[in-house]
Amino acid sequence: MARFPTWVVIALTGALSLSLAGCSSTGGKRAEDARKAAAAQGRVAVNTPRWTFAMITHSGDGDTFWDIVQSGAKQAAVKDNINFLYSHDAQAQQQAQLVDAAVDKKVDGIIVTLAKPEALKAAVARAERAGIPVITVNSGSAQSKAYGALTHIGQDESVAGEAVGQELTDRGRKKVLCVLHEQGNVGHEQRCAGVAKTFSGTVENLYVNGTNMPDVQAAIGARLQADRSVDAVVTLGAPYADTAVKAKADAGSRAEVDTFDLNAKVAAELKDGTLGFAVDQQPYLQGYQAVDLLWLYKYNGDVLGGGRPVLTGPQIVTKDQAATLEEYTKRGTR
Amino acid sequence: MSGTTTDRPAAPAGTSVAETFPRTSALRGLLTRPELGSVVGAIAVFVFFACAADGFLRASSLSTVLYASSVIGIMAVPVALLMIGGEFDLSAGVMVTSSALVSSMFSYRMTANVWVGVGVSLLVTLAIGAFNGFMLTRTGLPSFIVTLGTFLMLTGMNLGLTKLIDGTVSTKTIGDMEGFPSAHAVFASTLTIGGVGVKVTILWWLGLVAVASWILLRTRTGNWIFAVGGNKDAARAVGVPVTRTKTGLYMGVALGAWICGQHLLFSFDAVQSGEGVGNELIYIIAAVIGGCLITGGHGSAIGSAVGALLFGMTSKGIVFAEWNPDWFKFFLGAMLLLATLLNTWVRRRAEATK
């Protein structure tokens, strides 16, 4: 291999020293590390055996929502002395295979999402036959019990949608645009159907391509321009709320933007009044409770919820709670 | 010097190695086998996970790995044949979902025995394959464009038609309908062999590999496939029915999609209409890792099976090894590059000694 020309070395050294000297005194990686160190880490609170729990979700790659679920599960795992394994696949068949692999590994407990319930049925039954307790989270509250899971932790999507519809009615809205960012997601359909059920005005669904943000913005903007009577836009995921806000500005519309789920940006926008309200299903709680309840079951035979789903939402968040939430969303636990 | 000749005396000057020592040409024959690189890779990955992953060597784990490989492998076989024939198919992933949807919705709407739906689905899926072949040979457009078009149309139709017919994005369950148990047995049952559950898709997979290998190596059709992939015009000049061969290859892919689709349907009762996107690349990756040339004319069915096995081992091995799955795609990409480089290198060495 040829030696680096001298000027390359000089440039690299220069860049490195500049970046070291120009360190930011606020925020960034260092502040994050400090926060992490402050949180109780590396210390185990229980002296039960080191069990292995596997969590298998239907998340796609790089989804912020599932990072929060994971972070809840991981902190509960540290506390409960659990070896926590996480895997995910957006394709139902692959997700089922991952559950099979966890059963083959003979883990001590399985946490699984039933976004596509039929596909997971056989795999969950196999876990049950192998004597591995299963807890379902997030989606699948209707099927959880029938498939033999201990309990379900999550938000009922229809109930969450109904809460949004009610809130919009209370706010005196007339025409709502419900933005679905994932075609083929049953939970999304249920949310918008729930909104339509309790909302006194009219609800229109708008399908957008969630993996292409500029496209989402253009689609919402075009719709708002075409229909001036829309006075509220509901997005089904936190990242889309900000996009809807931008689209609204482009279109010169006066519609209120509301959203399902939280992130740091949503919390900030709630605080300054850009967003009307958000419905939080508390993903951190879903991960945390799943691990903790499995541990309780293994240790003490405890089951929470009496055979009915344990609901983590919907919690309606407005300007009033935004300030407190901002801190939590920044560290990625809300 | 090539490693194949070091263990024997130097060939007299002026004579080619192959003429003097027939055994060397057998060795070279082995080296030029398209699947050699992938077999080496597969052994390496297997040994690696056997050491790194706890419980990987357990019979039930291996059965899970084989199952994961088989659902890719069933499609990788016809996709490999198609690639040897010089074309490729981007619609293969969603075609699996389409096939399952047709079967499920036809049976449910008509309240027919599910086998009727299975039959209709076979016809429809083969028709999609024939459409691909027809468009390709009639328009002369590259297969990339033709099948990209089909891919997009099928993706839209899967969602649109399901929503239109069933009102939701997934089909109704057909688990309680007549014929379901027998169809389940054929497409999605689990056989117990020596106390270990083995999915029937593994048998379908092995069967397809055997049939495809026989076609490629022992029949006239096999020669045609290599010929149209190597040089279409030369093949046509010596009387190979190019149009028929290519259309047949696309229908072969459709047949694979039909088998996979029926497996999907009968193992899960209901089908999600948005699935399958992206899988076409996985099939192509399996075929390429297995030694198929992107430019056609070279490859094997067994190679595609090894490629699928590599894929299954990696995707599940990472779970068994308790690694962060975020790195899976990286690992896969590195493997694809390595396997292809190894293949190219081996072939160059072998050709250099000719």
mmCIF file of C-alpha atoms in Angstrom, chain A residues 52 61 83 85-88 90-94 96-98 100-101 104-106 116-119 121 126 183-186 189 207, chain B residues 54 58 60-61 64 67-68 71 159 163 169 263-264 267-270 272 275-277 279 282 315-316 319-320 322-323 325-326 329:
data_model
loop_
_atom_site.group_PDB
_atom_site.id
_atom_site.type_symbol
_atom_site.label_atom_id
_atom_site.label_comp_id
_atom_site.label_asym_id
_atom_site.label_seq_id
_atom_site.Cartn_x
_atom_site.Cartn_y
_atom_site.Cartn_z
ATOM 1 C CA THR A 52 -32.073 -15.321 30.467
ATOM 2 C CA ASP A 61 -34.478 -1.453 11.794
ATOM 3 C CA ASN A 83 -29.437 -11.685 30.950
ATOM 4 C CA LEU A 85 -31.540 -10.619 24.740
ATOM 5 C CA TYR A 86 -33.233 -8.502 22.121
ATOM 6 C CA SER A 87 -34.001 -9.316 18.503
ATOM 7 C CA HIS A 88 -36.497 -8.048 15.982
ATOM 8 C CA ALA A 90 -40.519 -6.643 10.658
ATOM 9 C CA GLN A 91 -41.440 -9.735 8.638
ATOM 10 C CA ALA A 92 -43.819 -11.967 10.555
ATOM 11 C CA GLN A 93 -42.272 -15.231 9.403
ATOM 12 C CA GLN A 94 -38.782 -14.168 10.439
ATOM 13 C CA ALA A 96 -41.618 -16.362 14.377
ATOM 14 C CA GLN A 97 -38.295 -17.997 13.529
ATOM 15 C CA LEU A 98 -36.561 -15.769 16.069
ATOM 16 C CA ASP A 100 -38.235 -20.555 17.648
ATOM 17 C CA ALA A 101 -34.537 -19.830 18.048
ATOM 18 C CA ASP A 104 -34.152 -23.728 21.069
ATOM 19 C CA LYS A 105 -31.774 -21.740 23.244
ATOM 20 C CA LYS A 106 -33.925 -22.750 26.226
ATOM 21 C CA LYS A 116 -49.239 -10.150 13.271
ATOM 22 C CA PRO A 117 -50.837 -12.605 15.674
ATOM 23 C CA GLU A 118 -51.549 -15.619 13.436
ATOM 24 C CA ALA A 119 -47.933 -15.779 12.365
ATOM 25 C CA LYS A 121 -49.321 -18.512 17.149
ATOM 26 C CA ARG A 126 -44.029 -24.188 21.070
ATOM 27 C CA GLN A 183 -49.629 0.500 5.024
ATOM 28 C CA GLY A 184 -50.612 -2.916 6.255
ATOM 29 C CA ASN A 185 -50.291 -2.268 9.995
ATOM 30 C CA VAL A 186 -53.416 -3.504 11.792
ATOM 31 C CA GLU A 189 -55.990 0.992 11.243
ATOM 32 C CA TYR A 207 -51.861 6.966 3.740
ATOM 33 C CA ASP B 54 -24.150 -21.742 22.952
ATOM 34 C CA ARG B 58 -28.445 -28.805 19.466
ATOM 35 C CA SER B 60 -33.666 -28.526 17.594
ATOM 36 C CA SER B 61 -31.517 -25.443 16.917
ATOM 37 C CA THR B 64 -34.669 -24.118 13.193
ATOM 38 C CA TYR B 67 -36.162 -24.228 8.392
ATOM 39 C CA ALA B 68 -35.044 -20.605 8.093
ATOM 40 C CA VAL B 71 -37.950 -20.808 3.120
ATOM 41 C CA LEU B 159 -52.527 -3.996 -0.445
ATOM 42 C CA LYS B 163 -58.303 -3.869 1.435
ATOM 43 C CA VAL B 169 -54.986 -5.262 5.571
ATOM 44 C CA HIS B 263 -46.366 -22.429 3.163
ATOM 45 C CA LEU B 264 -46.865 -18.906 4.485
ATOM 46 C CA SER B 267 -48.586 -22.192 8.602
ATOM 47 C CA PHE B 268 -50.215 -18.929 9.716
ATOM 48 C CA ASP B 269 -53.904 -19.260 8.570
ATOM 49 C CA ALA B 270 -53.997 -15.584 7.611
ATOM 50 C CA GLN B 272 -50.533 -9.887 5.957
ATOM 51 C CA GLU B 275 -45.183 -8.478 3.528
ATOM 52 C CA GLY B 276 -42.507 -9.857 1.240
ATOM 53 C CA VAL B 277 -40.933 -6.582 0.141
ATOM 54 C CA ASN B 279 -37.050 -10.675 0.212
ATOM 55 C CA ILE B 282 -32.297 -12.094 -0.125
ATOM 56 C CA SER B 315 -29.440 -14.925 10.740
ATOM 57 C CA LYS B 316 -30.149 -17.455 13.484
ATOM 58 C CA VAL B 319 -29.436 -14.979 17.890
ATOM 59 C CA PHE B 320 -27.838 -18.085 19.355
ATOM 60 C CA GLU B 322 -26.540 -13.498 21.759
ATOM 61 C CA TRP B 323 -25.148 -10.766 19.582
ATOM 62 C CA PRO B 325 -28.852 -7.979 15.801
ATOM 63 C CA ASP B 326 -28.085 -4.464 14.628
ATOM 64 C CA LYS B 329 -26.840 -6.780 7.796
#
